[in-house]
Amino acid sequence: MAVRDPAMTDVARLAGVSHQTVSRVLNGHPNVREQTRLRVQAAIAELGYRPNRAARALVTGRSQVIGVVAQNTTLYGPASLLAALEQTAAEAGFAVSVGSVRDLDHRSISASVERHLAHRVAGIVVIAPVESAGEALERLPKDVPLVTVDGDPRRPMPLVTVDQTAGARAATQHLLDAGHRTVWHVSGPSDWFDSAGRIEGWRAALLAAGAEIPPLVPADWSAAAGYRCGQMLARMPDVTAVFTANDHLALGVLRALHEHGRRVPDDISVVGFDDVPEAAYFIPPLTTVRPDFGAVARASLAMLLAQIGSASGGALRETIAPSLVPRQSVGPPPRR
């Protein structure tokens, strides 16, 4: 005689709750006490229960799939966010369907969102770090559960973002605290919100300290761009501190400084942003700012599930603070 697979009612009986409570736990509903959630999860693990996702989709009209729209890029920040979203969704019982687009413009985003909706996804997360994405998102249907990540902070849309301004301010202040009179900034692309926030934080720290604000050194996100900017900065003897908008820019700057005989941190101090896995192995190990991509992913999923489970939709904005990671690339300015 065949053994019957465990059902939701079996989980409810073992956990001592109703089957509706089991359903709420499976759907990641926020209105479940943590003790109850843990008890249900323990019962699921003990019984080896697997929810029938196809049946649930027929009942609810939605699948257990989160749609994600993201630019097709290998840049560390967006790629790390996507990986964190996939892991967080899996822990909550959701799969992730990724719609990669070449450009974050209205046509590409709309087409990707429509494909997700055709598959009855539970909700959509858009990683939208550039200005063109903000304009496109405003034209989407208003009844779609949707959260933007690292999007336009000026637009009234559900948004979870790293506090770029606070991170840049901490990086700049760290250099000022080391004794440097001012800090030069190698920025990211002008159409990225991350870049704009980091410029804002750099300037705010210098203004608060009454320090001179040097000209901005514009770049993209690449080590090659950092190298070109570093070639210029290395020839300027008054430059003693540099904050770069990401760690790859810092890597290029470090190479250029080395070629010109400018020692880090003896002659020039350098701070990056992102804390890429290689940053601790740069020469010297790079002081940088670490965004908490896991916290961004958890907040994004919680905000999305709140929209799915409530007409009011919950919070519209959450900002995740990054942390400074001091290493060996910062020291006091050289004595003249």
Coordinates of C-alpha atoms in Angstrom, one line a residue:
M1 CA 0.0 0.0 0.0
A2 CA 1.4 3.4 -1.1
V3 CA 2.3 5.8 1.6
R4 CA 0.4 9.1 1.3
D5 CA 2.5 12.3 1.0
P6 CA 2.0 14.7 4.0
A7 CA -0.6 17.3 3.5
M8 CA -1.1 20.8 4.9
T9 CA -3.6 19.4 7.4
D10 CA -0.9 17.1 8.7
V11 CA 1.5 20.1 9.2
A12 CA -1.3 22.0 11.0
R13 CA -2.1 19.0 13.3
L14 CA 1.6 18.5 14.3
A15 CA 2.2 22.3 14.8
G16 CA -1.1 22.7 16.8
V17 CA -2.4 25.5 14.5
S18 CA -5.0 25.9 11.8
H19 CA -4.4 25.1 8.2
Q20 CA -4.9 28.9 7.5
T21 CA -1.9 29.6 9.7
V22 CA 0.2 27.1 7.8
S23 CA -0.8 28.8 4.6
R24 CA 0.2 32.2 6.0
V25 CA 3.6 30.9 7.0
L26 CA 4.1 29.3 3.5
N27 CA 3.1 32.6 1.9
G28 CA 5.5 34.7 4.1
H29 CA 2.6 36.7 5.5
P30 CA 3.9 39.2 8.1
N31 CA 1.0 38.8 10.5
V32 CA 2.3 35.6 12.1
R33 CA 4.0 35.4 15.5
E34 CA 7.6 34.4 15.2
Q35 CA 7.1 31.5 17.7
T36 CA 4.2 30.2 15.7
R37 CA 6.2 30.5 12.4
L38 CA 9.1 28.6 13.8
R39 CA 6.7 25.8 15.1
V40 CA 5.1 25.5 11.6
Q41 CA 8.5 25.5 9.9
A42 CA 9.7 22.7 12.3
A43 CA 6.6 20.6 11.5
I44 CA 7.2 21.1 7.7
A45 CA 10.8 19.9 8.1
E46 CA 9.9 17.0 10.3
L47 CA 7.1 15.7 7.9
G48 CA 9.0 16.6 4.7
Y49 CA 6.0 18.5 3.5
R50 CA 6.1 20.0 0.0
P51 CA 3.4 22.5 -0.9
N52 CA 1.5 21.9 -4.2
R53 CA 2.5 25.2 -5.9
A54 CA 0.4 24.5 -9.0
A55 CA -2.7 24.0 -6.9
R56 CA -2.0 27.1 -4.9
A57 CA -1.6 29.2 -8.1
L58 CA -5.0 28.0 -9.3
V59 CA -6.6 29.0 -6.0
T60 CA -4.9 32.4 -5.5
G61 CA -4.5 33.4 -9.2
R62 CA -0.8 34.0 -8.5
S63 CA 2.2 31.7 -8.5
Q64 CA 4.9 31.4 -5.8
V65 CA 7.2 33.2 -8.1
I66 CA 8.7 36.7 -7.7
G67 CA 9.5 38.5 -11.0
V68 CA 12.7 40.5 -11.0
V69 CA 13.6 43.0 -13.7
A70 CA 17.4 43.8 -13.8
Q71 CA 19.9 45.1 -16.3
N72 CA 22.1 42.5 -17.9
T73 CA 25.3 43.5 -16.1
T74 CA 28.3 42.0 -14.2
L75 CA 28.7 45.1 -12.0
Y76 CA 29.2 44.0 -8.4
G77 CA 26.4 46.0 -6.8
P78 CA 23.5 45.0 -9.1
A79 CA 24.7 41.4 -9.4
S80 CA 25.0 41.1 -5.6
L81 CA 21.5 42.5 -5.1
L82 CA 20.1 40.0 -7.5
A83 CA 21.9 37.1 -5.8
A84 CA 20.6 38.3 -2.4
L85 CA 17.0 38.6 -3.7
E86 CA 17.1 35.0 -5.1
Q87 CA 18.4 33.6 -1.8
T88 CA 15.9 35.6 0.4
A89 CA 13.0 34.6 -1.8
A90 CA 13.9 31.0 -1.7
E91 CA 14.1 31.1 2.1
A92 CA 10.5 32.5 2.1
G93 CA 9.3 29.7 -0.3
F94 CA 9.3 31.7 -3.5
A95 CA 11.2 31.1 -6.7
V96 CA 12.6 34.0 -8.7
S97 CA 12.1 34.6 -12.4
V98 CA 14.7 37.1 -13.7
G99 CA 13.9 39.3 -16.7
S100 CA 17.3 40.7 -17.9
V101 CA 17.1 43.7 -20.1
R102 CA 19.8 45.4 -22.1
D103 CA 18.7 48.9 -21.2
L104 CA 16.6 50.2 -18.3
D105 CA 14.2 52.3 -20.5
H106 CA 10.4 52.4 -20.7
R107 CA 10.2 49.9 -23.6
S108 CA 12.5 47.3 -22.1
I109 CA 11.1 47.5 -18.6
S110 CA 7.4 47.4 -19.8
A111 CA 8.1 44.4 -21.9
S112 CA 9.8 42.5 -19.1
V113 CA 7.0 43.4 -16.6
E114 CA 4.3 42.2 -19.1
R115 CA 6.1 38.9 -19.5
H116 CA 6.2 38.5 -15.7
L117 CA 2.5 39.3 -15.4
A118 CA 1.6 36.8 -18.2
H119 CA 3.1 34.1 -15.9
R120 CA 1.0 35.4 -12.9
V121 CA 3.9 36.2 -10.7
A122 CA 3.1 37.2 -7.1
G123 CA 4.8 40.5 -7.5
I124 CA 7.7 42.3 -9.2
V125 CA 11.0 43.8 -8.0
V126 CA 12.8 46.2 -10.3
I127 CA 16.5 46.9 -9.7
A128 CA 16.4 50.5 -11.1
P129 CA 19.6 52.4 -10.4
V130 CA 19.5 54.8 -13.3
E131 CA 17.4 57.8 -14.2
S132 CA 15.8 56.3 -17.3
A133 CA 14.3 53.5 -15.2
G134 CA 12.5 55.9 -12.9
E135 CA 10.7 57.5 -15.9
A136 CA 9.7 54.1 -17.2
L137 CA 8.3 52.8 -13.8
E138 CA 5.9 55.7 -13.5
R139 CA 4.0 54.5 -16.6
L140 CA 3.4 51.0 -15.3
P141 CA 0.0 49.8 -14.1
K142 CA -0.7 51.0 -10.6
D143 CA -2.4 47.7 -9.4
V144 CA 0.8 45.6 -9.8
P145 CA 2.6 44.7 -6.5
L146 CA 5.9 46.3 -7.2
V147 CA 9.0 47.4 -5.3
T148 CA 12.0 49.3 -6.8
V149 CA 15.5 48.7 -5.4
D150 CA 18.1 51.5 -5.6
G151 CA 15.6 53.6 -7.6
D152 CA 14.9 57.3 -7.8
P153 CA 14.4 58.6 -4.3
R154 CA 12.5 61.6 -5.6
R155 CA 9.6 59.5 -7.0
P156 CA 6.7 58.4 -4.8
M157 CA 7.1 54.7 -5.4
P158 CA 7.8 51.8 -3.0
L159 CA 11.6 51.9 -2.7
V160 CA 14.3 50.1 -0.8
T161 CA 17.8 51.5 -1.1
V162 CA 21.3 51.6 0.4
D163 CA 21.9 54.9 2.1
Q164 CA 24.5 56.0 -0.5
T165 CA 24.8 59.5 1.0
A166 CA 25.6 58.2 4.5
G167 CA 28.1 55.7 3.2
A168 CA 30.0 58.4 1.2
R169 CA 29.8 60.8 4.1
A170 CA 31.4 58.1 6.4
A171 CA 34.1 57.4 3.9
T172 CA 35.0 61.1 3.5
Q173 CA 34.8 61.8 7.3
H174 CA 37.2 58.8 7.9
L175 CA 39.8 60.5 5.7
L176 CA 39.2 63.9 7.3
D177 CA 39.6 62.3 10.7
A178 CA 43.0 60.9 9.6
G179 CA 44.1 64.5 9.3
H180 CA 43.7 65.3 5.6
R181 CA 42.7 68.9 4.8
T182 CA 40.4 67.8 1.9
V183 CA 39.3 64.7 -0.1
W184 CA 39.1 64.3 -3.8
H185 CA 36.3 62.2 -5.3
V186 CA 36.4 60.0 -8.4
S187 CA 32.7 59.6 -9.2
G188 CA 30.6 57.0 -11.0
P189 CA 28.4 57.7 -14.1
S190 CA 26.2 60.8 -13.8
D191 CA 22.9 59.0 -14.6
W192 CA 23.2 56.5 -11.7
F193 CA 21.4 57.3 -8.4
D194 CA 24.2 55.5 -6.5
S195 CA 26.7 57.9 -8.0
A196 CA 24.6 61.0 -7.2
G197 CA 24.1 59.9 -3.6
R198 CA 27.8 59.3 -3.1
I199 CA 28.7 62.7 -4.5
E200 CA 26.1 64.3 -2.2
G201 CA 27.6 62.5 0.9
W202 CA 31.2 63.5 -0.1
R203 CA 30.2 67.2 -0.5
A204 CA 28.2 67.2 2.7
A205 CA 31.1 65.9 4.8
L206 CA 33.5 68.5 3.4
L207 CA 31.0 71.3 3.9
A208 CA 30.3 70.2 7.5
A209 CA 34.1 70.2 8.2
G210 CA 34.6 73.6 6.5
A211 CA 37.0 71.9 4.1
E212 CA 37.7 73.0 0.6
I213 CA 35.7 71.1 -2.0
P214 CA 38.0 70.0 -4.9
P215 CA 36.7 69.6 -8.5
L216 CA 34.8 66.4 -9.1
V217 CA 36.7 63.8 -11.1
P218 CA 34.1 62.1 -13.3
A219 CA 34.5 58.5 -14.4
D220 CA 32.5 55.3 -14.9
W221 CA 32.5 52.2 -12.7
S222 CA 35.6 50.5 -14.3
A223 CA 39.2 50.0 -13.0
A224 CA 40.3 51.4 -16.4
A225 CA 38.6 54.6 -15.7
G226 CA 40.1 54.7 -12.2
Y227 CA 43.5 54.2 -13.7
R228 CA 43.1 57.1 -16.0
C229 CA 41.9 59.4 -13.2
G230 CA 44.7 58.1 -11.0
Q231 CA 47.2 59.1 -13.6
M232 CA 46.0 62.7 -13.3
L233 CA 45.8 62.7 -9.5
A234 CA 49.2 61.1 -9.1
R235 CA 50.8 64.1 -10.8
M236 CA 49.2 66.5 -8.3
P237 CA 51.4 66.8 -5.2
D238 CA 48.7 68.5 -3.1
V239 CA 46.4 65.4 -3.4
T240 CA 46.7 63.4 -0.2
A241 CA 43.2 61.7 0.0
V242 CA 40.9 60.1 -2.6
F243 CA 37.4 58.6 -2.2
T244 CA 36.3 56.6 -5.2
A245 CA 32.7 55.7 -6.0
N246 CA 33.5 52.0 -6.1
D247 CA 36.3 49.5 -5.4
H248 CA 37.1 48.9 -9.0
L249 CA 37.8 52.6 -9.5
A250 CA 40.0 52.4 -6.4
L251 CA 41.9 49.5 -7.9
G252 CA 42.7 51.5 -11.0
V253 CA 43.7 54.5 -8.9
L254 CA 46.1 52.3 -6.8
R255 CA 47.8 51.0 -9.9
A256 CA 48.3 54.5 -11.3
L257 CA 49.7 55.8 -7.9
H258 CA 52.1 52.9 -7.7
E259 CA 53.4 53.6 -11.2
H260 CA 54.1 57.2 -10.2
G261 CA 55.9 56.3 -7.0
R262 CA 53.1 57.6 -4.8
R263 CA 52.8 55.3 -1.8
V264 CA 49.5 54.3 -0.2
P265 CA 48.8 55.3 2.5
D266 CA 52.2 57.0 3.2
D267 CA 51.7 59.6 0.4
I268 CA 48.0 59.3 -0.5
S269 CA 45.1 57.6 1.3
V270 CA 42.4 55.8 -0.7
V271 CA 38.8 54.7 0.3
G272 CA 36.5 52.8 -2.0
F273 CA 32.8 51.7 -1.9
D274 CA 31.1 48.2 -2.2
D275 CA 33.6 46.0 -0.4
V276 CA 34.1 43.6 -3.3
P277 CA 35.5 40.2 -2.2
E278 CA 38.9 41.1 -3.6
A279 CA 39.2 44.5 -1.7
A280 CA 40.8 42.8 1.4
Y281 CA 43.6 41.5 -1.0
F282 CA 44.4 44.7 -2.8
I283 CA 47.9 46.2 -2.1
P284 CA 47.4 47.6 0.4
P285 CA 44.1 46.1 1.6
L286 CA 41.4 48.7 0.8
T287 CA 39.4 50.7 3.3
T288 CA 35.9 50.7 1.8
V289 CA 32.2 51.0 2.5
R290 CA 30.1 47.8 2.7
P291 CA 26.4 47.9 1.6
D292 CA 24.2 45.2 3.3
F293 CA 22.7 43.6 0.2
G294 CA 21.1 40.9 2.3
A295 CA 19.2 43.5 4.3
V296 CA 18.1 45.3 1.1
A297 CA 16.8 42.0 -0.2
R298 CA 14.9 41.1 3.0
A299 CA 13.3 44.6 3.2
S300 CA 12.4 44.4 -0.5
L301 CA 10.6 41.1 -0.2
A302 CA 8.9 42.1 3.0
M303 CA 7.6 45.3 1.3
L304 CA 6.4 43.3 -1.7
L305 CA 4.6 40.7 0.5
A306 CA 2.9 43.6 2.4
Q307 CA 1.6 44.9 -0.9
I308 CA 0.3 41.4 -1.9
G309 CA -1.4 40.8 1.4
S310 CA -2.9 44.2 2.1
A311 CA -4.7 46.8 0.0
S312 CA -2.8 49.6 1.8
G313 CA 0.5 48.2 0.8
G314 CA 2.6 49.0 3.9
A315 CA 5.7 51.1 3.9
L316 CA 6.7 53.1 0.8
R317 CA 10.4 53.7 1.7
E318 CA 13.2 51.9 3.5
T319 CA 16.8 53.0 3.6
I320 CA 19.5 50.5 4.6
A321 CA 22.7 51.9 6.3
P322 CA 26.0 50.7 5.0
S323 CA 29.1 50.2 7.2
L324 CA 32.7 51.5 6.9
V325 CA 35.3 48.7 6.7
P326 CA 38.7 50.2 7.8
R327 CA 41.8 48.4 6.4
Q328 CA 45.3 49.6 5.5
S329 CA 44.8 52.1 2.7
V330 CA 44.2 55.1 5.0
G331 CA 46.8 57.0 7.1
P332 CA 47.7 60.5 8.1
P333 CA 48.8 63.0 5.4
P334 CA 52.6 63.2 4.7
R335 CA 54.6 65.9 6.5
R336 CA 55.6 68.7 4.1

